[in-house]
Short mmCIF file of C-alpha atoms and ligand atoms in Angstrom, two decimals:
data_model
loop_
_atom_site.label_atom_id
_atom_site.label_comp_id
_atom_site.label_asym_id
_atom_site.label_seq_id
_atom_site.Cartn_x
_atom_site.Cartn_y
_atom_site.Cartn_z
CA MET K 1 -0.51 -24.08 -5.15
CA LYS K 2 -3.13 -22.40 -7.30
CA ILE K 3 -3.94 -19.09 -5.73
CA GLY K 4 -6.63 -16.60 -6.67
CA ILE K 5 -5.74 -12.95 -5.66
CA VAL K 6 -8.36 -10.23 -5.68
CA CYS K 7 -7.23 -6.67 -5.45
CA TYR K 8 -7.86 -3.03 -6.63
CA PRO K 9 -5.83 -2.49 -9.72
CA THR K 10 -5.27 1.21 -9.31
CA PHE K 11 -2.29 3.10 -7.94
CA GLY K 12 -2.24 2.53 -4.15
CA GLY K 13 -0.48 0.47 -1.51
CA SER K 14 -3.00 -2.39 -1.31
CA GLY K 15 -2.83 -3.01 -5.07
CA VAL K 16 0.99 -2.88 -5.00
CA VAL K 17 1.21 -5.30 -2.07
CA ALA K 18 -1.27 -7.73 -3.68
CA THR K 19 0.44 -7.65 -7.10
CA GLU K 20 4.01 -7.91 -5.84
CA LEU K 21 2.97 -10.88 -3.65
CA GLY K 22 1.43 -12.65 -6.55
CA LYS K 23 4.47 -11.97 -8.74
CA HIS K 24 6.86 -13.43 -6.20
CA LEU K 25 4.54 -16.46 -5.56
CA ALA K 26 4.58 -17.08 -9.32
CA GLN K 27 8.40 -16.83 -9.43
CA LYS K 28 8.46 -19.61 -6.76
CA GLY K 29 6.36 -21.79 -9.04
CA HIS K 30 2.86 -21.26 -7.72
CA GLN K 31 0.09 -20.62 -10.18
CA VAL K 32 -1.45 -17.17 -9.51
CA HIS K 33 -4.74 -15.91 -10.87
CA PHE K 34 -5.38 -12.14 -10.49
CA ILE K 35 -9.03 -11.17 -10.45
CA ALA K 36 -9.60 -7.40 -10.77
CA TYR K 37 -11.69 -4.91 -12.76
CA ASP K 38 -8.63 -3.74 -14.59
CA GLN K 39 -5.04 -5.05 -15.09
CA PRO K 40 -3.14 -4.27 -11.88
CA PHE K 41 -0.73 -1.47 -12.75
CA ARG K 42 2.33 -3.31 -11.37
CA LEU K 43 1.54 -6.45 -13.47
CA GLU K 44 3.75 -5.49 -16.40
CA ALA K 45 5.85 -8.46 -17.48
CA PHE K 46 4.83 -11.83 -18.73
CA ASN K 47 5.17 -14.86 -16.51
CA GLU K 48 3.88 -18.21 -17.49
CA ASN K 49 2.51 -18.75 -13.97
CA ILE K 50 0.46 -15.59 -13.90
CA PHE K 51 -3.08 -15.26 -15.23
CA TYR K 52 -5.34 -12.20 -15.25
CA HIS K 53 -9.13 -12.40 -15.17
CA GLN K 54 -11.03 -9.19 -15.75
CA VAL K 55 -14.18 -8.46 -13.88
CA SER K 56 -16.58 -6.84 -16.36
CA VAL K 57 -19.55 -5.10 -14.80
CA ALA K 58 -22.60 -5.11 -17.05
CA HIS K 59 -24.61 -1.92 -17.36
CA TYR K 60 -28.35 -1.83 -17.77
CA PRO K 61 -30.62 1.21 -17.89
CA LEU K 62 -32.46 0.11 -14.65
CA PHE K 63 -29.15 0.21 -12.68
CA GLU K 64 -28.23 3.53 -11.23
CA PHE K 65 -25.09 2.01 -9.72
CA ALA K 66 -22.78 -0.54 -11.26
CA HIS K 67 -22.94 -4.05 -9.57
CA TYR K 68 -19.23 -4.61 -9.12
CA GLU K 69 -19.66 -6.90 -6.13
CA SER K 70 -22.03 -9.25 -7.91
CA ALA K 71 -19.91 -9.31 -11.00
CA LEU K 72 -16.84 -10.07 -8.92
CA THR K 73 -18.62 -12.88 -7.10
CA SER K 74 -19.69 -14.46 -10.39
CA LYS K 75 -16.09 -14.17 -11.68
CA LEU K 76 -14.71 -15.79 -8.43
CA VAL K 77 -17.10 -18.72 -8.81
CA ASP K 78 -16.03 -19.16 -12.47
CA VAL K 79 -12.29 -18.90 -11.94
CA ALA K 80 -12.29 -21.08 -8.76
CA THR K 81 -14.28 -23.77 -10.57
CA PHE K 82 -12.53 -23.86 -13.90
CA GLU K 83 -8.94 -23.14 -12.74
CA ASN K 84 -9.24 -25.45 -9.77
CA LEU K 85 -8.05 -22.86 -7.28
CA ASP K 86 -6.76 -24.11 -3.83
CA LEU K 87 -7.61 -20.80 -2.15
CA LEU K 88 -8.68 -17.21 -2.61
CA HIS K 89 -6.72 -14.28 -1.09
CA VAL K 90 -8.65 -10.99 -1.19
CA HIS K 91 -6.91 -7.67 -0.45
CA TYR K 92 -8.98 -4.80 1.05
CA ALA K 93 -12.13 -5.94 2.73
CA ILE K 94 -14.63 -3.77 0.94
CA PRO K 95 -16.38 -5.39 -0.94
CA HIS K 96 -13.87 -8.11 -1.60
CA ALA K 97 -14.45 -10.03 1.65
CA SER K 98 -18.20 -10.19 1.18
CA ALA K 99 -17.98 -11.09 -2.49
CA ALA K 100 -15.60 -13.96 -1.55
CA TYR K 101 -17.92 -15.14 1.17
CA MET K 102 -20.79 -15.26 -1.33
CA ALA K 103 -18.64 -17.10 -3.88
CA LYS K 104 -17.57 -19.57 -1.25
CA LYS K 105 -21.28 -20.30 -0.46
CA ILE K 106 -22.07 -20.74 -4.17
CA LEU K 107 -19.10 -23.08 -4.69
CA ALA K 108 -19.94 -25.13 -1.56
CA SER K 109 -23.43 -25.69 -3.08
CA LYS K 110 -21.63 -27.35 -6.00
CA GLY K 111 -19.34 -29.40 -3.68
CA ILE K 112 -16.25 -27.22 -4.12
CA HIS K 113 -14.68 -26.04 -0.87
CA ILE K 114 -12.22 -23.24 -0.93
CA PRO K 115 -10.57 -21.29 1.86
CA ILE K 116 -10.64 -17.50 1.92
CA ILE K 117 -8.01 -15.19 3.34
CA THR K 118 -8.88 -11.47 3.86
CA THR K 119 -6.01 -9.06 4.18
CA LEU K 120 -6.97 -5.75 5.83
CA HIS K 121 -5.06 -2.71 4.51
CA GLY K 122 -6.21 0.22 6.44
CA THR K 123 -8.96 2.56 5.14
CA ASP K 124 -11.16 -0.57 4.61
CA ILE K 125 -11.40 -0.61 8.52
CA THR K 126 -10.31 2.86 9.77
CA LEU K 127 -12.27 5.07 7.41
CA VAL K 128 -14.75 3.25 5.16
CA GLY K 129 -15.22 0.02 7.04
CA LYS K 130 -16.51 1.56 10.29
CA ASP K 131 -19.06 3.58 8.38
CA PRO K 132 -22.56 2.24 9.26
CA SER K 133 -23.33 1.77 5.53
CA PHE K 134 -20.62 -0.93 5.43
CA LYS K 135 -19.96 -2.04 9.01
CA PRO K 136 -22.36 -4.99 9.40
CA VAL K 137 -21.41 -6.48 6.06
CA ILE K 138 -17.67 -6.12 6.74
CA HIS K 139 -18.08 -7.53 10.24
CA PHE K 140 -19.91 -10.57 9.02
CA ALA K 141 -17.61 -11.19 6.07
CA MET K 142 -14.51 -10.95 8.23
CA ASN K 143 -15.87 -13.48 10.69
CA GLN K 144 -16.67 -15.82 7.79
CA SER K 145 -13.15 -15.64 6.36
CA ASP K 146 -10.90 -18.64 7.03
CA ALA K 147 -8.06 -16.37 7.96
CA ILE K 148 -7.72 -12.64 8.47
CA THR K 149 -4.38 -10.77 8.21
CA ALA K 150 -3.59 -7.13 8.90
CA VAL K 151 -0.61 -5.22 7.59
CA SER K 152 0.41 -3.83 11.05
CA GLU K 153 -0.03 -4.44 14.75
CA SER K 154 -1.82 -1.01 14.89
CA LEU K 155 -4.39 -2.09 12.26
CA LYS K 156 -4.92 -5.41 14.09
CA GLN K 157 -5.60 -3.53 17.29
CA GLU K 158 -7.91 -0.93 15.62
CA THR K 159 -9.86 -3.67 13.96
CA LEU K 160 -10.30 -5.55 17.33
CA ASP K 161 -11.43 -2.21 18.93
CA LEU K 162 -14.03 -1.52 16.26
CA PHE K 163 -15.34 -5.03 15.49
CA ASP K 164 -16.37 -7.92 17.69
CA LEU K 165 -14.39 -10.61 15.87
CA GLN K 166 -14.43 -14.33 16.63
CA LYS K 167 -11.44 -14.83 14.39
CA GLU K 168 -7.77 -14.37 15.12
CA ILE K 169 -6.00 -11.67 13.13
CA GLN K 170 -2.43 -12.51 12.08
CA VAL K 171 -0.11 -9.62 11.43
CA ILE K 172 1.88 -9.97 8.25
CA HIS K 173 3.67 -6.66 7.68
CA ASN K 174 3.87 -5.11 4.25
CA PHE K 175 7.01 -5.61 2.19
CA ILE K 176 9.24 -4.32 -0.54
CA ASP K 177 11.36 -6.02 -3.08
CA LEU K 178 14.86 -4.64 -2.24
CA LYS K 179 16.20 -5.78 -5.64
CA ARG K 180 14.17 -3.08 -7.24
CA TYR K 181 16.24 -0.45 -5.50
CA LYS K 182 19.70 -1.66 -6.45
CA GLY K 183 21.79 -0.95 -9.49
CA LEU K 184 20.13 2.30 -10.59
CA THR K 185 22.58 4.20 -12.83
CA SER K 186 20.72 7.38 -13.63
CA THR K 187 20.89 8.91 -10.13
CA ARG K 188 23.65 11.44 -10.72
CA GLN K 189 22.28 12.96 -13.90
CA LEU K 190 18.73 13.12 -12.42
CA LYS K 191 20.03 14.86 -9.25
CA ILE K 192 21.74 17.50 -11.41
CA LYS K 193 18.51 18.00 -13.38
CA TYR K 194 16.29 18.63 -10.29
CA ALA K 195 18.84 20.28 -8.00
CA PRO K 196 21.48 21.94 -10.18
CA ASN K 197 22.94 23.87 -7.27
CA ASN K 198 23.13 20.89 -4.92
CA GLU K 199 19.87 21.78 -3.14
CA ARG K 200 18.49 19.19 -0.82
CA ILE K 201 15.65 17.20 -2.34
CA ILE K 202 12.54 16.66 -0.23
CA MET K 203 9.92 14.22 -1.47
CA HIS K 204 6.33 13.17 -0.93
CA ALA K 205 4.24 10.55 -2.89
CA SER K 206 0.59 9.78 -2.38
CA ASN K 207 -2.87 9.68 -3.93
CA PHE K 208 -3.48 13.30 -2.81
CA ARG K 209 -6.47 12.39 -0.84
CA LYS K 210 -7.54 14.38 2.28
CA VAL K 211 -6.21 11.77 4.59
CA LYS K 212 -2.62 12.34 3.33
CA ARG K 213 -2.59 16.00 4.43
CA VAL K 214 -0.47 17.09 1.46
CA GLU K 215 -0.94 20.70 2.55
CA ASP K 216 1.24 19.76 5.55
CA VAL K 217 3.93 18.67 3.18
CA VAL K 218 3.88 22.10 1.56
CA ARG K 219 3.93 23.84 4.99
CA THR K 220 6.80 21.69 6.25
CA PHE K 221 8.71 22.30 3.08
CA LYS K 222 8.31 26.03 3.62
CA GLU K 223 9.93 25.68 7.04
CA ILE K 224 12.80 23.81 5.47
CA HIS K 225 13.04 26.13 2.45
CA ASP K 226 13.29 29.26 4.58
CA HIS K 227 16.52 27.94 6.04
CA LEU K 228 18.05 25.63 3.51
CA PRO K 229 18.31 25.65 -0.27
CA SER K 230 15.87 22.89 -1.21
CA LYS K 231 13.49 21.46 -3.82
CA LEU K 232 10.26 19.66 -3.18
CA ILE K 233 9.29 16.79 -5.56
CA LEU K 234 5.65 15.75 -5.34
CA ILE K 235 4.66 12.48 -6.89
CA GLY K 236 1.14 11.24 -7.47
CA ASP K 237 -2.29 12.88 -8.24
CA GLY K 238 -5.71 13.05 -6.69
CA PRO K 239 -8.47 15.29 -5.41
CA LYS K 240 -6.20 17.75 -3.55
CA ARG K 241 -3.74 18.39 -6.36
CA GLN K 242 -5.29 21.60 -7.59
CA SER K 243 -5.51 23.25 -4.25
CA ILE K 244 -1.98 22.18 -3.39
CA GLU K 245 -0.70 23.79 -6.50
CA ALA K 246 -2.54 27.04 -5.57
CA MET K 247 -1.12 26.83 -2.08
CA CYS K 248 2.47 26.57 -3.36
CA ARG K 249 1.89 29.71 -5.48
CA GLU K 250 0.61 31.53 -2.52
CA MET K 251 3.36 30.51 -0.19
CA GLY K 252 6.10 31.45 -2.72
CA THR K 253 7.64 28.00 -2.90
CA CYS K 254 6.25 27.23 -6.36
CA ALA K 255 9.55 27.82 -8.25
CA ASP K 256 11.18 25.12 -6.14
CA THR K 257 8.26 22.66 -6.26
CA ILE K 258 8.04 20.03 -9.01
CA PHE K 259 4.76 18.08 -9.51
CA LEU K 260 5.57 14.89 -11.35
CA GLY K 261 2.03 13.39 -11.32
CA LYS K 262 1.48 9.63 -11.21
CA LEU K 263 4.37 7.34 -11.85
CA ARG K 264 4.16 3.61 -12.43
CA THR K 265 7.50 2.97 -10.69
CA ILE K 266 9.09 5.21 -8.10
CA GLU K 267 12.56 3.61 -7.53
CA GLU K 268 14.44 5.82 -10.01
CA ILE K 269 13.12 9.19 -8.78
CA PHE K 270 13.27 8.09 -5.11
CA SER K 271 16.99 7.43 -5.63
CA ILE K 272 17.70 11.21 -5.72
CA GLY K 273 15.68 12.10 -2.58
CA ASP K 274 17.34 13.27 0.59
CA LEU K 275 14.28 13.25 2.90
CA PHE K 276 10.72 11.98 2.68
CA LEU K 277 7.56 13.49 4.20
CA LEU K 278 4.48 11.61 5.13
CA PRO K 279 2.28 13.74 7.52
CA SER K 280 -0.91 11.55 7.04
CA GLN K 281 -4.04 11.84 9.30
CA LYS K 282 -4.26 8.05 9.31
CA GLU K 283 -1.80 5.40 8.02
CA SER K 284 -2.21 1.73 8.79
CA PHE K 285 1.39 1.06 7.66
CA GLY K 286 2.71 3.55 5.22
CA LEU K 287 4.22 1.43 2.50
CA VAL K 288 5.49 4.50 0.72
CA ALA K 289 7.62 5.45 3.75
CA LEU K 290 9.21 1.94 3.52
CA GLU K 291 9.92 2.48 -0.19
CA ALA K 292 11.47 5.81 0.73
CA MET K 293 13.76 4.14 3.27
CA ALA K 294 14.71 1.47 0.79
CA SER K 295 15.93 4.32 -1.34
CA GLY K 296 17.99 5.60 1.61
CA MET K 297 15.71 8.48 2.56
CA PRO K 298 15.11 9.25 6.27
CA VAL K 299 11.43 9.91 6.89
CA ILE K 300 9.58 12.68 8.74
CA SER K 301 6.10 11.30 9.34
CA SER K 302 3.14 11.78 11.61
CA ASN K 303 2.93 9.45 14.62
CA VAL K 304 -0.39 7.76 13.74
CA GLY K 305 -1.40 4.14 13.12
CA GLY K 306 1.28 1.76 12.10
CA LEU K 307 3.85 4.40 11.12
CA SER K 308 5.83 3.71 14.32
CA GLU K 309 6.27 0.12 13.24
CA VAL K 310 7.99 1.43 10.10
CA ASN K 311 9.64 4.69 10.94
CA ILE K 312 11.67 4.42 14.15
CA ASP K 313 11.68 7.75 15.95
CA GLY K 314 15.12 9.34 16.26
CA GLN K 315 16.76 6.62 14.08
CA THR K 316 15.24 6.29 10.70
CA GLY K 317 13.73 9.74 10.94
CA PHE K 318 11.16 11.36 13.32
CA LEU K 319 7.56 10.94 14.21
CA CYS K 320 5.58 14.13 14.89
CA PRO K 321 2.03 14.92 16.01
CA VAL K 322 -0.45 15.24 13.12
CA GLY K 323 -0.64 18.84 11.93
CA ASN K 324 2.46 20.05 13.71
CA THR K 325 4.28 21.27 10.63
CA LYS K 326 6.57 23.52 12.75
CA GLU K 327 7.97 20.49 14.51
CA MET K 328 8.13 18.50 11.24
CA GLY K 329 10.17 21.38 9.74
CA GLN K 330 12.49 21.57 12.73
CA LYS K 331 13.03 17.87 12.79
CA ALA K 332 13.70 17.85 9.01
CA LEU K 333 16.32 20.53 9.43
CA GLU K 334 17.86 18.68 12.32
CA ILE K 335 18.45 15.62 10.08
CA LEU K 336 19.45 17.54 6.90
CA SER K 337 21.91 19.82 8.56
CA SER K 338 23.53 17.55 11.08
CA ASN K 339 26.64 15.45 10.75
CA HIS K 340 24.45 12.51 11.66
CA TYR K 341 22.65 12.51 8.26
CA PRO K 342 24.60 9.46 6.96
CA THR K 343 23.61 7.66 10.26
CA PHE K 344 19.90 8.33 9.63
CA LYS K 345 20.32 7.28 5.96
CA GLN K 346 21.98 4.00 6.94
CA ALA K 347 19.41 3.31 9.66
CA ALA K 348 16.63 3.77 7.08
CA LEU K 349 18.25 1.31 4.70
CA ASN K 350 18.71 -1.19 7.55
CA GLN K 351 15.10 -0.88 8.52
CA ALA K 352 13.95 -1.44 5.02
CA ARG K 353 15.98 -4.70 4.87
CA LYS K 354 13.79 -6.16 7.64
CA PHE K 355 10.79 -5.88 5.36
CA ASP K 356 12.27 -7.43 2.26
CA ILE K 357 9.89 -9.67 0.43
CA LEU K 358 12.26 -12.64 1.19
CA GLN K 359 11.40 -12.25 4.82
CA ILE K 360 7.73 -11.85 4.41
CA LEU K 361 6.73 -14.20 1.61
CA PRO K 362 7.29 -17.41 3.67
CA LYS K 363 4.71 -16.15 6.15
CA TYR K 364 1.98 -16.02 3.49
CA GLU K 365 2.99 -19.39 2.06
CA ALA K 366 2.85 -20.97 5.55
CA LEU K 367 -0.64 -19.59 6.06
CA TYR K 368 -1.84 -20.87 2.67
CA GLU K 369 -0.38 -24.34 3.39
CA GLN K 370 -2.01 -24.42 6.79
CA LEU K 371 -5.51 -23.59 5.36
CA ILE K 372 -5.15 -26.11 2.56
CA GLN K 373 -4.27 -28.77 5.02
CA GLU K 374 -7.18 -27.92 7.20
CA LYS K 375 -9.43 -28.12 4.17
CA HIS K 376 -8.20 -31.54 3.35
CA LYS K 377 -8.74 -32.77 6.94
CA VAL K 378 -12.41 -31.57 6.88
CA ALA K 379 -13.04 -33.21 3.40
O1 LIG Q 401 -5.68 5.15 1.41
C1 LIG Q 401 -4.64 4.70 0.97
O2 LIG Q 401 -3.50 5.21 1.32
C2 LIG Q 401 -4.56 3.65 -0.01
C3 LIG Q 401 -4.63 2.29 0.68
C4 LIG Q 401 -4.62 1.32 -0.35
O3 LIG Q 401 -5.56 0.47 -0.23
O4 LIG Q 401 -3.87 1.25 -1.20
O5 LIG Q 401 -3.53 2.26 1.59
C5 LIG Q 401 -3.61 1.52 2.73
O6 LIG Q 401 -2.95 0.33 2.44
C6 LIG Q 401 -1.55 0.39 2.25
C7 LIG Q 401 -0.95 -0.97 1.94
O7 LIG Q 401 -1.23 -1.91 2.91
C8 LIG Q 401 -0.87 0.95 3.54
O8 LIG Q 401 0.46 1.03 3.42
C9 LIG Q 401 -1.46 2.32 3.85
O9 LIG Q 401 -0.91 2.81 5.02
C10 LIG Q 401 -2.99 2.26 3.92
N1 LIG Q 401 -3.52 3.59 3.95
C11 LIG Q 401 -4.10 4.15 5.10
O10 LIG Q 401 -4.26 3.48 6.11
C12 LIG Q 401 -4.60 5.50 4.99
#
């Protein structure tokens, strides 16, 4: 198949999922065309089946805002026409679903018919998508997609609650490539570097946006740190970074907190973690929690959105109410200081196995084949 994939190229779950999906499709012999405004950050290595098309947005003195959506639409028309694409798969509805709809219409006027799949990732529905400034457009574009997928049952339900859809939503859960977590050799040396006195290593990784509630990570760590020698490793960067740094200084945990900033790959550093914290306000899936489990870390998370589909309460970690950092701290201590720690660790690893790319990729391939067949029937 010749597949066009549209995604945000920046650090973030939807870009990671789209890029890893495309890479694995290419390994299976499909031709994959990534269309994005920058090279997706996980698209590192050369593969003869992968092509990258950059969306360049023209600037003109009259424009106060850059016209990304129009530039993307034009690029989609161009790539679909000249690369003979079989289908377009857009990740994150805003504005990718409406750009794809417009491209589809332009292509149809030239006698080219191409199915569109929209994958919903979370904030495109739960935060931004429901905002009146986007809602009618997203609503229309979703209904015009040939297929809609959501990354969790919870996101599917929330989408159905918020939008009057005439289309089915198929849940295809997010995935990880378990191979990436095996055979790491540097773990021991790294562990000594960050925890020279065998302290427990607590981790969090995110884009440090408000929705991630990183301040709750710091508060929960304080609860743990007051009772157990421990270190906090924070990975990522974003709007809240500065205030979080200030908070650590005020709370007196600064000396045992390490800010690593953005990392392109997390497998190596995750391999030394003992426990992962994800206290988000909203989380449609929580890919990073799954990545943590694949590294053998039990997870303490909030109990919102799709997190309960990933983190099994009392088995792979614990789910706590948003903002209840006392409970998060207690549950963390319960895991870290109990004899059952290896059981939690093993359950986390077992849970991660269920979401290996090898289980999930065939679901996308089957959907693609079904849409291509339907297209041929109509033609
Ligand atoms: O807001 C974010 O966390 C980024 C966003 C993205 O587009 O990368 O993440 C969303 O999509 C991820 C991949 O499907 C999910 O794992 C995250 O849970 C989801 N974030 C939220 O729902 C807040």
